[in-house]
Amino acid sequence: GKCMMDAGQGVPVGLRETTESSLGESLRLIDTWHGRENGRLRYALAPRFVLSCTEKLLRQVQALARERGVRIHTHASENPTECDVVRQKTGRDNGSYFNHLGLLGQHTTLAHCVWLTAEEQKLLRETRTHVAHCPSANFKLASGTAKVPELLKQGINVGLGADGAPCNNNLDIFVELRLAALIHLPRTGPTSLSAMQALELATLNGAKALGLEGEVGVLQEGAKADVITVDLTQAHSTPASDDPVSTLVYSAQGSDVRDVIVDGQVLMRERQLLQVDERQILEAARQHSKRL
């Protein structure tokens, strides 16, 4: 989804857009990409967060998402200052404001949700809105720690996210997995989030948060053959636990991924990419970075 911003102070000139241009570009991207590659590519309308968007834009996003059958992804309640300003601007908390505009629901995923009130948690549960937990970004920006064990106990679906590269830096889901499994325990107890629950954040729950339940995130008949193999024989994971899930969550690293199969097609074998030139891609990235 393209980040949508038609309001806010201090927005760089190159990122400023009108409500109409933001919606127009998003519609163009939906028409171009949504449902492509046998349905593998899906679009989500992505208003940045309350303070970057006019109410007009958010209402249009709500209507457009339902009309076009696409998901909504935005950020909410990431830090206390944001929450305070949202209350001053709208008279409501983030969750209450989104609900007022009709944006909450099974088709919506909210990133962060660190500072949810009890009422906001209730709204997320009742509307079956999804949460994307982004521990590295929340640590780097000193935002705080989302109350994930409590959200899960209430039946709120929580998946695992990374936020953007500037506040995450390596976008390694294994880093997020280990952090998510550890950071809540000092506050809620050593058994409050098990290794299996953490793994589910990155697999089953993530698939639900993307509207892909039963298609990915699980090994079962009828699901897409999206599979990775992970080498758990490296020094940092030896000797391995008798429980492979525990070893995977607490010891594995992104570099341990050996093979990648997407929809039955082998994309990486023995850590070698088969269909793209990795060095060429990295060099192109460096050149584009310098240009920007």
PDB file of C-alpha atoms in Angstrom:
ATOM      1  CA  GLY A   1       0.000   0.000   0.000  1.00  0.00           C
ATOM      2  CA  LYS A   2       1.137   3.520  -0.751  1.00  0.00           C
ATOM      3  CA  CYS A   3       1.497   5.708   2.333  1.00  0.00           C
ATOM      4  CA  MET A   4      -1.327   8.263   2.186  1.00  0.00           C
ATOM      5  CA  MET A   5      -0.742  11.739   3.673  1.00  0.00           C
ATOM      6  CA  ASP A   6      -2.856  14.814   2.940  1.00  0.00           C
ATOM      7  CA  ALA A   7      -2.274  16.619   6.259  1.00  0.00           C
ATOM      8  CA  GLY A   8       0.300  17.159   8.995  1.00  0.00           C
ATOM      9  CA  GLN A   9       3.035  19.602   9.894  1.00  0.00           C
ATOM     10  CA  GLY A  10       6.598  19.364   8.632  1.00  0.00           C
ATOM     11  CA  VAL A  11       5.817  17.022   5.731  1.00  0.00           C
ATOM     12  CA  PRO A  12       8.600  17.310   3.100  1.00  0.00           C
ATOM     13  CA  VAL A  13       7.477  19.045  -0.073  1.00  0.00           C
ATOM     14  CA  GLY A  14       8.110  15.945  -2.141  1.00  0.00           C
ATOM     15  CA  LEU A  15       5.737  13.903   0.026  1.00  0.00           C
ATOM     16  CA  ARG A  16       2.879  16.384   0.260  1.00  0.00           C
ATOM     17  CA  GLU A  17      -0.283  15.417  -1.589  1.00  0.00           C
ATOM     18  CA  THR A  18      -3.873  16.516  -1.889  1.00  0.00           C
ATOM     19  CA  THR A  19      -6.742  14.297  -0.842  1.00  0.00           C
ATOM     20  CA  GLU A  20      -7.664  13.795  -4.482  1.00  0.00           C
ATOM     21  CA  SER A  21      -4.137  12.958  -5.644  1.00  0.00           C
ATOM     22  CA  SER A  22      -3.639  10.512  -2.772  1.00  0.00           C
ATOM     23  CA  LEU A  23      -6.856   8.669  -3.568  1.00  0.00           C
ATOM     24  CA  GLY A  24      -6.174   8.816  -7.310  1.00  0.00           C
ATOM     25  CA  GLU A  25      -2.710   7.278  -6.980  1.00  0.00           C
ATOM     26  CA  SER A  26      -4.052   4.559  -4.696  1.00  0.00           C
ATOM     27  CA  LEU A  27      -6.832   3.739  -7.175  1.00  0.00           C
ATOM     28  CA  ARG A  28      -4.280   3.513  -9.975  1.00  0.00           C
ATOM     29  CA  LEU A  29      -2.176   1.112  -7.928  1.00  0.00           C
ATOM     30  CA  ILE A  30      -5.227  -1.007  -7.054  1.00  0.00           C
ATOM     31  CA  ASP A  31      -6.191  -1.242 -10.712  1.00  0.00           C
ATOM     32  CA  THR A  32      -2.616  -2.089 -11.719  1.00  0.00           C
ATOM     33  CA  TRP A  33      -1.597  -4.562  -9.025  1.00  0.00           C
ATOM     34  CA  HIS A  34      -4.437  -5.897  -6.877  1.00  0.00           C
ATOM     35  CA  GLY A  35      -5.016  -9.560  -7.656  1.00  0.00           C
ATOM     36  CA  ARG A  36      -2.036  -9.871  -9.994  1.00  0.00           C
ATOM     37  CA  GLU A  37       0.246 -12.936 -10.122  1.00  0.00           C
ATOM     38  CA  ASN A  38      -2.625 -15.380  -9.568  1.00  0.00           C
ATOM     39  CA  GLY A  39      -3.836 -13.374  -6.595  1.00  0.00           C
ATOM     40  CA  ARG A  40      -0.488 -13.303  -4.825  1.00  0.00           C
ATOM     41  CA  LEU A  41      -0.259  -9.504  -4.969  1.00  0.00           C
ATOM     42  CA  ARG A  42      -2.868  -7.773  -2.807  1.00  0.00           C
ATOM     43  CA  TYR A  43      -3.255  -4.045  -2.234  1.00  0.00           C
ATOM     44  CA  ALA A  44      -4.046  -2.291   1.024  1.00  0.00           C
ATOM     45  CA  LEU A  45      -5.108   1.316   1.421  1.00  0.00           C
ATOM     46  CA  ALA A  46      -2.515   2.739   3.807  1.00  0.00           C
ATOM     47  CA  PRO A  47      -3.294   6.091   5.449  1.00  0.00           C
ATOM     48  CA  ARG A  48      -0.177   6.845   7.488  1.00  0.00           C
ATOM     49  CA  PHE A  49      -1.931   7.629  10.782  1.00  0.00           C
ATOM     50  CA  VAL A  50      -4.570   9.996  12.137  1.00  0.00           C
ATOM     51  CA  LEU A  51      -2.322  13.068  12.278  1.00  0.00           C
ATOM     52  CA  SER A  52      -1.226  12.713   8.639  1.00  0.00           C
ATOM     53  CA  CYS A  53      -4.722  12.407   7.222  1.00  0.00           C
ATOM     54  CA  THR A  54      -7.787  14.592   6.947  1.00  0.00           C
ATOM     55  CA  GLU A  55     -11.127  13.191   8.022  1.00  0.00           C
ATOM     56  CA  LYS A  56     -12.225  13.487   4.399  1.00  0.00           C
ATOM     57  CA  LEU A  57      -9.406  11.176   3.288  1.00  0.00           C
ATOM     58  CA  LEU A  58     -10.119   8.613   6.018  1.00  0.00           C
ATOM     59  CA  ARG A  59     -13.826   8.519   5.167  1.00  0.00           C
ATOM     60  CA  GLN A  60     -12.958   8.006   1.499  1.00  0.00           C
ATOM     61  CA  VAL A  61     -10.534   5.222   2.461  1.00  0.00           C
ATOM     62  CA  GLN A  62     -13.295   3.480   4.390  1.00  0.00           C
ATOM     63  CA  ALA A  63     -15.708   3.682   1.449  1.00  0.00           C
ATOM     64  CA  LEU A  64     -13.102   2.740  -1.150  1.00  0.00           C
ATOM     65  CA  ALA A  65     -11.866  -0.287   0.810  1.00  0.00           C
ATOM     66  CA  ARG A  66     -15.364  -1.734   0.915  1.00  0.00           C
ATOM     67  CA  GLU A  67     -16.116  -0.840  -2.684  1.00  0.00           C
ATOM     68  CA  ARG A  68     -12.915  -2.375  -4.053  1.00  0.00           C
ATOM     69  CA  GLY A  69     -12.588  -5.238  -1.551  1.00  0.00           C
ATOM     70  CA  VAL A  70      -9.112  -4.233  -0.349  1.00  0.00           C
ATOM     71  CA  ARG A  71      -7.661  -4.099   3.132  1.00  0.00           C
ATOM     72  CA  ILE A  72      -6.776  -1.081   5.267  1.00  0.00           C
ATOM     73  CA  HIS A  73      -3.418  -0.752   6.993  1.00  0.00           C
ATOM     74  CA  THR A  74      -2.479   2.146   9.252  1.00  0.00           C
ATOM     75  CA  HIS A  75      -0.600   3.002  12.454  1.00  0.00           C
ATOM     76  CA  ALA A  76      -2.196   3.742  15.799  1.00  0.00           C
ATOM     77  CA  SER A  77      -1.287   4.540  19.403  1.00  0.00           C
ATOM     78  CA  GLU A  78       2.443   4.226  18.834  1.00  0.00           C
ATOM     79  CA  ASN A  79       3.595   6.790  21.410  1.00  0.00           C
ATOM     80  CA  PRO A  80       1.990   8.902  24.172  1.00  0.00           C
ATOM     81  CA  THR A  81       2.503  12.256  22.441  1.00  0.00           C
ATOM     82  CA  GLU A  82       0.698  11.049  19.333  1.00  0.00           C
ATOM     83  CA  CYS A  83      -2.209   9.785  21.461  1.00  0.00           C
ATOM     84  CA  ASP A  84      -2.471  13.124  23.269  1.00  0.00           C
ATOM     85  CA  VAL A  85      -2.499  15.143  20.036  1.00  0.00           C
ATOM     86  CA  VAL A  86      -5.075  12.827  18.470  1.00  0.00           C
ATOM     87  CA  ARG A  87      -7.363  13.388  21.490  1.00  0.00           C
ATOM     88  CA  GLN A  88      -6.867  17.155  21.205  1.00  0.00           C
ATOM     89  CA  LYS A  89      -7.596  17.104  17.475  1.00  0.00           C
ATOM     90  CA  THR A  90     -10.531  14.685  17.369  1.00  0.00           C
ATOM     91  CA  GLY A  91     -11.831  14.488  20.932  1.00  0.00           C
ATOM     92  CA  ARG A  92     -11.324  10.725  20.792  1.00  0.00           C
ATOM     93  CA  ASP A  93      -8.629   8.075  21.195  1.00  0.00           C
ATOM     94  CA  ASN A  94      -7.137   6.571  18.030  1.00  0.00           C
ATOM     95  CA  GLY A  95      -9.254   3.435  18.159  1.00  0.00           C
ATOM     96  CA  SER A  96     -12.445   5.299  18.969  1.00  0.00           C
ATOM     97  CA  TYR A  97     -11.837   7.771  16.144  1.00  0.00           C
ATOM     98  CA  PHE A  98     -11.171   5.012  13.599  1.00  0.00           C
ATOM     99  CA  ASN A  99     -14.281   3.199  14.777  1.00  0.00           C
ATOM    100  CA  HIS A 100     -16.303   6.421  14.501  1.00  0.00           C
ATOM    101  CA  LEU A 101     -15.259   6.633  10.844  1.00  0.00           C
ATOM    102  CA  GLY A 102     -16.008   2.953  10.201  1.00  0.00           C
ATOM    103  CA  LEU A 103     -12.389   1.946   9.608  1.00  0.00           C
ATOM    104  CA  LEU A 104     -12.143  -0.841  12.188  1.00  0.00           C
ATOM    105  CA  GLY A 105     -13.003  -4.410  11.208  1.00  0.00           C
ATOM    106  CA  GLN A 106     -11.638  -7.732   9.982  1.00  0.00           C
ATOM    107  CA  HIS A 107     -10.250  -5.977   6.902  1.00  0.00           C
ATOM    108  CA  THR A 108      -8.069  -3.614   8.968  1.00  0.00           C
ATOM    109  CA  THR A 109      -4.647  -4.036  10.562  1.00  0.00           C
ATOM    110  CA  LEU A 110      -3.268  -1.460  12.996  1.00  0.00           C
ATOM    111  CA  ALA A 111       0.490  -1.303  13.513  1.00  0.00           C
ATOM    112  CA  HIS A 112       1.964  -0.774  17.002  1.00  0.00           C
ATOM    113  CA  CYS A 113      -1.018  -0.307  19.370  1.00  0.00           C
ATOM    114  CA  VAL A 114       1.394   0.282  22.257  1.00  0.00           C
ATOM    115  CA  TRP A 115      -0.769   2.716  24.212  1.00  0.00           C
ATOM    116  CA  LEU A 116      -4.268   1.332  23.748  1.00  0.00           C
ATOM    117  CA  THR A 117      -6.812   2.210  26.407  1.00  0.00           C
ATOM    118  CA  ALA A 118      -9.130  -0.451  27.822  1.00  0.00           C
ATOM    119  CA  GLU A 119     -11.935   0.955  25.671  1.00  0.00           C
ATOM    120  CA  GLU A 120      -9.788   0.746  22.533  1.00  0.00           C
ATOM    121  CA  GLN A 121      -8.913  -2.864  23.307  1.00  0.00           C
ATOM    122  CA  LYS A 122     -12.624  -3.599  23.659  1.00  0.00           C
ATOM    123  CA  LEU A 123     -13.328  -1.984  20.291  1.00  0.00           C
ATOM    124  CA  LEU A 124     -10.581  -3.995  18.578  1.00  0.00           C
ATOM    125  CA  ARG A 125     -11.934  -7.200  20.073  1.00  0.00           C
ATOM    126  CA  GLU A 126     -15.538  -6.462  19.134  1.00  0.00           C
ATOM    127  CA  THR A 127     -14.699  -5.393  15.565  1.00  0.00           C
ATOM    128  CA  ARG A 128     -12.113  -8.196  15.111  1.00  0.00           C
ATOM    129  CA  THR A 129      -9.506  -5.669  14.017  1.00  0.00           C
ATOM    130  CA  HIS A 130      -5.945  -7.014  13.728  1.00  0.00           C
ATOM    131  CA  VAL A 131      -2.768  -5.704  15.381  1.00  0.00           C
ATOM    132  CA  ALA A 132       0.771  -5.744  13.931  1.00  0.00           C
ATOM    133  CA  HIS A 133       3.321  -5.955  16.755  1.00  0.00           C
ATOM    134  CA  CYS A 134       6.617  -4.228  15.796  1.00  0.00           C
ATOM    135  CA  PRO A 135       9.034  -4.695  18.720  1.00  0.00           C
ATOM    136  CA  SER A 136      12.288  -3.468  17.111  1.00  0.00           C
ATOM    137  CA  ALA A 137      10.732  -0.219  15.884  1.00  0.00           C
ATOM    138  CA  ASN A 138       9.045   0.370  19.237  1.00  0.00           C
ATOM    139  CA  PHE A 139      12.404  -0.104  20.970  1.00  0.00           C
ATOM    140  CA  LYS A 140      14.409   2.097  18.613  1.00  0.00           C
ATOM    141  CA  LEU A 141      11.895   4.945  18.815  1.00  0.00           C
ATOM    142  CA  ALA A 142      11.444   4.437  22.569  1.00  0.00           C
ATOM    143  CA  SER A 143       7.708   4.101  22.035  1.00  0.00           C
ATOM    144  CA  GLY A 144       7.112   1.453  24.673  1.00  0.00           C
ATOM    145  CA  THR A 145       5.927  -2.144  24.584  1.00  0.00           C
ATOM    146  CA  ALA A 146       2.530  -3.264  23.343  1.00  0.00           C
ATOM    147  CA  LYS A 147       0.564  -5.408  25.805  1.00  0.00           C
ATOM    148  CA  VAL A 148       0.587  -8.433  23.509  1.00  0.00           C
ATOM    149  CA  PRO A 149      -0.097 -11.181  26.101  1.00  0.00           C
ATOM    150  CA  GLU A 150      -3.168  -9.274  27.287  1.00  0.00           C
ATOM    151  CA  LEU A 151      -4.385  -8.660  23.734  1.00  0.00           C
ATOM    152  CA  LEU A 152      -4.049 -12.350  22.879  1.00  0.00           C
ATOM    153  CA  LYS A 153      -5.937 -13.372  26.017  1.00  0.00           C
ATOM    154  CA  GLN A 154      -8.797 -11.126  24.953  1.00  0.00           C
ATOM    155  CA  GLY A 155      -8.970 -12.871  21.599  1.00  0.00           C
ATOM    156  CA  ILE A 156      -7.469 -10.007  19.583  1.00  0.00           C
ATOM    157  CA  ASN A 157      -5.406 -11.285  16.679  1.00  0.00           C
ATOM    158  CA  VAL A 158      -1.793 -10.066  16.827  1.00  0.00           C
ATOM    159  CA  GLY A 159       0.648 -10.628  13.983  1.00  0.00           C
ATOM    160  CA  LEU A 160       4.322  -9.761  13.756  1.00  0.00           C
ATOM    161  CA  GLY A 161       5.595  -6.728  11.855  1.00  0.00           C
ATOM    162  CA  ALA A 162       8.732  -4.683  11.377  1.00  0.00           C
ATOM    163  CA  ASP A 163       7.579  -1.141  10.506  1.00  0.00           C
ATOM    164  CA  GLY A 164       9.850   0.671   8.052  1.00  0.00           C
ATOM    165  CA  ALA A 165      13.563   0.283   7.434  1.00  0.00           C
ATOM    166  CA  PRO A 166      14.553   3.649   9.028  1.00  0.00           C
ATOM    167  CA  CYS A 167      13.284   2.549  12.455  1.00  0.00           C
ATOM    168  CA  ASN A 168      14.048  -1.157  12.077  1.00  0.00           C
ATOM    169  CA  ASN A 169      17.132  -1.331   9.868  1.00  0.00           C
ATOM    170  CA  ASN A 170      17.389  -5.019   9.024  1.00  0.00           C
ATOM    171  CA  LEU A 171      13.755  -6.111   8.519  1.00  0.00           C
ATOM    172  CA  ASP A 172      14.665  -9.586   9.805  1.00  0.00           C
ATOM    173  CA  ILE A 173      11.525 -11.373  10.962  1.00  0.00           C
ATOM    174  CA  PHE A 174      13.638 -13.722  13.106  1.00  0.00           C
ATOM    175  CA  VAL A 175      14.845 -10.720  15.116  1.00  0.00           C
ATOM    176  CA  GLU A 176      11.242  -9.617  15.629  1.00  0.00           C
ATOM    177  CA  LEU A 177      10.267 -13.171  16.551  1.00  0.00           C
ATOM    178  CA  ARG A 178      12.878 -13.490  19.297  1.00  0.00           C
ATOM    179  CA  LEU A 179      12.170 -10.021  20.675  1.00  0.00           C
ATOM    180  CA  ALA A 180       8.423 -10.644  20.741  1.00  0.00           C
ATOM    181  CA  ALA A 181       9.022 -13.873  22.630  1.00  0.00           C
ATOM    182  CA  LEU A 182      11.182 -12.170  25.282  1.00  0.00           C
ATOM    183  CA  ILE A 183      10.278  -8.548  25.918  1.00  0.00           C
ATOM    184  CA  HIS A 184       6.885  -9.152  27.543  1.00  0.00           C
ATOM    185  CA  LEU A 185       8.059 -11.701  30.097  1.00  0.00           C
ATOM    186  CA  PRO A 186       9.610  -9.346  32.708  1.00  0.00           C
ATOM    187  CA  ARG A 187       6.253  -7.603  33.046  1.00  0.00           C
ATOM    188  CA  THR A 188       3.786 -10.491  32.691  1.00  0.00           C
ATOM    189  CA  GLY A 189       5.775 -13.553  33.793  1.00  0.00           C
ATOM    190  CA  PRO A 190       7.971 -16.247  32.211  1.00  0.00           C
ATOM    191  CA  THR A 191       5.038 -18.321  30.929  1.00  0.00           C
ATOM    192  CA  SER A 192       2.880 -15.459  29.654  1.00  0.00           C
ATOM    193  CA  LEU A 193       3.979 -15.880  26.016  1.00  0.00           C
ATOM    194  CA  SER A 194       5.242 -19.290  24.943  1.00  0.00           C
ATOM    195  CA  ALA A 195       7.599 -20.043  22.059  1.00  0.00           C
ATOM    196  CA  MET A 196       4.683 -21.587  20.160  1.00  0.00           C
ATOM    197  CA  GLN A 197       2.560 -18.470  20.656  1.00  0.00           C
ATOM    198  CA  ALA A 198       5.445 -16.332  19.409  1.00  0.00           C
ATOM    199  CA  LEU A 199       5.796 -18.541  16.323  1.00  0.00           C
ATOM    200  CA  GLU A 200       2.082 -18.182  15.690  1.00  0.00           C
ATOM    201  CA  LEU A 201       2.494 -14.379  15.676  1.00  0.00           C
ATOM    202  CA  ALA A 202       4.836 -14.800  12.706  1.00  0.00           C
ATOM    203  CA  THR A 203       2.800 -17.447  10.861  1.00  0.00           C
ATOM    204  CA  LEU A 204      -0.863 -18.196  11.562  1.00  0.00           C
ATOM    205  CA  ASN A 205      -1.684 -14.831  13.097  1.00  0.00           C
ATOM    206  CA  GLY A 206       0.205 -12.933  10.422  1.00  0.00           C
ATOM    207  CA  ALA A 207      -1.787 -14.717   7.726  1.00  0.00           C
ATOM    208  CA  LYS A 208      -5.034 -13.752   9.475  1.00  0.00           C
ATOM    209  CA  ALA A 209      -3.906 -10.131   9.730  1.00  0.00           C
ATOM    210  CA  LEU A 210      -3.365 -10.086   5.953  1.00  0.00           C
ATOM    211  CA  GLY A 211      -6.680 -11.742   5.171  1.00  0.00           C
ATOM    212  CA  LEU A 212      -4.814 -14.873   4.012  1.00  0.00           C
ATOM    213  CA  GLU A 213      -5.933 -17.366   6.660  1.00  0.00           C
ATOM    214  CA  GLY A 214      -5.813 -20.901   5.290  1.00  0.00           C
ATOM    215  CA  GLU A 215      -3.745 -19.808   2.282  1.00  0.00           C
ATOM    216  CA  VAL A 216      -0.356 -19.155   3.895  1.00  0.00           C
ATOM    217  CA  GLY A 217       1.204 -19.375   7.348  1.00  0.00           C
ATOM    218  CA  VAL A 218       0.304 -23.035   7.755  1.00  0.00           C
ATOM    219  CA  LEU A 219       1.320 -26.396   6.266  1.00  0.00           C
ATOM    220  CA  GLN A 220      -1.912 -28.100   5.276  1.00  0.00           C
ATOM    221  CA  GLU A 221      -3.704 -29.505   2.274  1.00  0.00           C
ATOM    222  CA  GLY A 222      -5.250 -26.758   0.182  1.00  0.00           C
ATOM    223  CA  ALA A 223      -2.871 -24.046   1.361  1.00  0.00           C
ATOM    224  CA  LYS A 224      -0.237 -22.524  -0.894  1.00  0.00           C
ATOM    225  CA  ALA A 225       3.098 -24.338  -0.841  1.00  0.00           C
ATOM    226  CA  ASP A 226       4.949 -21.480   0.865  1.00  0.00           C
ATOM    227  CA  VAL A 227       7.743 -23.181   2.775  1.00  0.00           C
ATOM    228  CA  ILE A 228      11.147 -22.349   4.204  1.00  0.00           C
ATOM    229  CA  THR A 229      13.704 -24.755   5.599  1.00  0.00           C
ATOM    230  CA  VAL A 230      15.860 -23.531   8.474  1.00  0.00           C
ATOM    231  CA  ASP A 231      19.273 -24.922   9.390  1.00  0.00           C
ATOM    232  CA  LEU A 232      19.366 -25.385  13.167  1.00  0.00           C
ATOM    233  CA  THR A 233      22.832 -26.976  13.223  1.00  0.00           C
ATOM    234  CA  GLN A 234      24.860 -23.750  13.364  1.00  0.00           C
ATOM    235  CA  ALA A 235      27.000 -22.885  16.398  1.00  0.00           C
ATOM    236  CA  HIS A 236      24.527 -20.383  17.840  1.00  0.00           C
ATOM    237  CA  SER A 237      21.757 -23.011  17.939  1.00  0.00           C
ATOM    238  CA  THR A 238      23.869 -25.962  19.095  1.00  0.00           C
ATOM    239  CA  PRO A 239      23.068 -27.949  21.131  1.00  0.00           C
ATOM    240  CA  ALA A 240      19.470 -27.578  20.027  1.00  0.00           C
ATOM    241  CA  SER A 241      16.541 -27.888  22.386  1.00  0.00           C
ATOM    242  CA  ASP A 242      14.444 -31.034  22.277  1.00  0.00           C
ATOM    243  CA  ASP A 243      11.665 -28.695  21.207  1.00  0.00           C
ATOM    244  CA  PRO A 244      12.389 -27.462  17.645  1.00  0.00           C
ATOM    245  CA  VAL A 245       9.932 -24.579  18.098  1.00  0.00           C
ATOM    246  CA  SER A 246      11.942 -23.331  21.067  1.00  0.00           C
ATOM    247  CA  THR A 247      15.180 -23.511  19.072  1.00  0.00           C
ATOM    248  CA  LEU A 248      13.588 -21.749  16.115  1.00  0.00           C
ATOM    249  CA  VAL A 249      12.199 -18.900  18.234  1.00  0.00           C
ATOM    250  CA  TYR A 250      15.070 -18.280  20.653  1.00  0.00           C
ATOM    251  CA  SER A 251      18.152 -19.270  18.606  1.00  0.00           C
ATOM    252  CA  ALA A 252      17.519 -19.097  14.855  1.00  0.00           C
ATOM    253  CA  GLN A 253      18.570 -16.191  12.658  1.00  0.00           C
ATOM    254  CA  GLY A 254      17.465 -15.006   9.251  1.00  0.00           C
ATOM    255  CA  SER A 255      20.737 -16.228   7.788  1.00  0.00           C
ATOM    256  CA  ASP A 256      19.796 -19.771   8.862  1.00  0.00           C
ATOM    257  CA  VAL A 257      17.091 -19.958   6.198  1.00  0.00           C
ATOM    258  CA  ARG A 258      18.412 -22.496   3.697  1.00  0.00           C
ATOM    259  CA  ASP A 259      15.647 -22.969   1.136  1.00  0.00           C
ATOM    260  CA  VAL A 260      12.623 -20.897   0.107  1.00  0.00           C
ATOM    261  CA  ILE A 261       9.635 -22.238  -1.802  1.00  0.00           C
ATOM    262  CA  VAL A 262       6.854 -19.858  -2.830  1.00  0.00           C
ATOM    263  CA  ASP A 263       3.613 -21.322  -4.180  1.00  0.00           C
ATOM    264  CA  GLY A 264       5.505 -24.516  -4.971  1.00  0.00           C
ATOM    265  CA  GLN A 265       8.299 -22.751  -6.864  1.00  0.00           C
ATOM    266  CA  VAL A 266      11.827 -22.989  -5.495  1.00  0.00           C
ATOM    267  CA  LEU A 267      13.273 -19.474  -5.230  1.00  0.00           C
ATOM    268  CA  MET A 268      16.321 -20.224  -3.069  1.00  0.00           C
ATOM    269  CA  ARG A 269      18.202 -23.504  -2.676  1.00  0.00           C
ATOM    270  CA  GLU A 270      21.096 -23.980  -0.244  1.00  0.00           C
ATOM    271  CA  ARG A 271      21.109 -20.207   0.370  1.00  0.00           C
ATOM    272  CA  GLN A 272      21.540 -19.430  -3.343  1.00  0.00           C
ATOM    273  CA  LEU A 273      18.899 -17.294  -5.069  1.00  0.00           C
ATOM    274  CA  LEU A 274      17.893 -19.018  -8.289  1.00  0.00           C
ATOM    275  CA  GLN A 275      15.913 -16.401 -10.203  1.00  0.00           C
ATOM    276  CA  VAL A 276      17.585 -13.060  -9.463  1.00  0.00           C
ATOM    277  CA  ASP A 277      21.116 -11.699  -9.276  1.00  0.00           C
ATOM    278  CA  GLU A 278      21.551 -10.647  -5.635  1.00  0.00           C
ATOM    279  CA  ARG A 279      24.704  -8.590  -6.226  1.00  0.00           C
ATOM    280  CA  GLN A 280      23.054  -6.689  -9.050  1.00  0.00           C
ATOM    281  CA  ILE A 281      20.025  -5.893  -6.902  1.00  0.00           C
ATOM    282  CA  LEU A 282      22.162  -4.665  -4.004  1.00  0.00           C
ATOM    283  CA  GLU A 283      24.250  -2.465  -6.278  1.00  0.00           C
ATOM    284  CA  ALA A 284      21.116  -0.988  -7.831  1.00  0.00           C
ATOM    285  CA  ALA A 285      19.793  -0.276  -4.324  1.00  0.00           C
ATOM    286  CA  ARG A 286      22.991   1.565  -3.426  1.00  0.00           C
ATOM    287  CA  GLN A 287      22.823   3.657  -6.590  1.00  0.00           C
ATOM    288  CA  HIS A 288      19.170   4.583  -6.049  1.00  0.00           C
ATOM    289  CA  SER A 289      19.978   5.498  -2.449  1.00  0.00           C
ATOM    290  CA  LYS A 290      22.689   7.912  -3.587  1.00  0.00           C
ATOM    291  CA  ARG A 291      20.331   9.460  -6.133  1.00  0.00           C
ATOM    292  CA  LEU A 292      17.652  10.014  -3.507  1.00  0.00           C
TER     293      LEU A 292
END
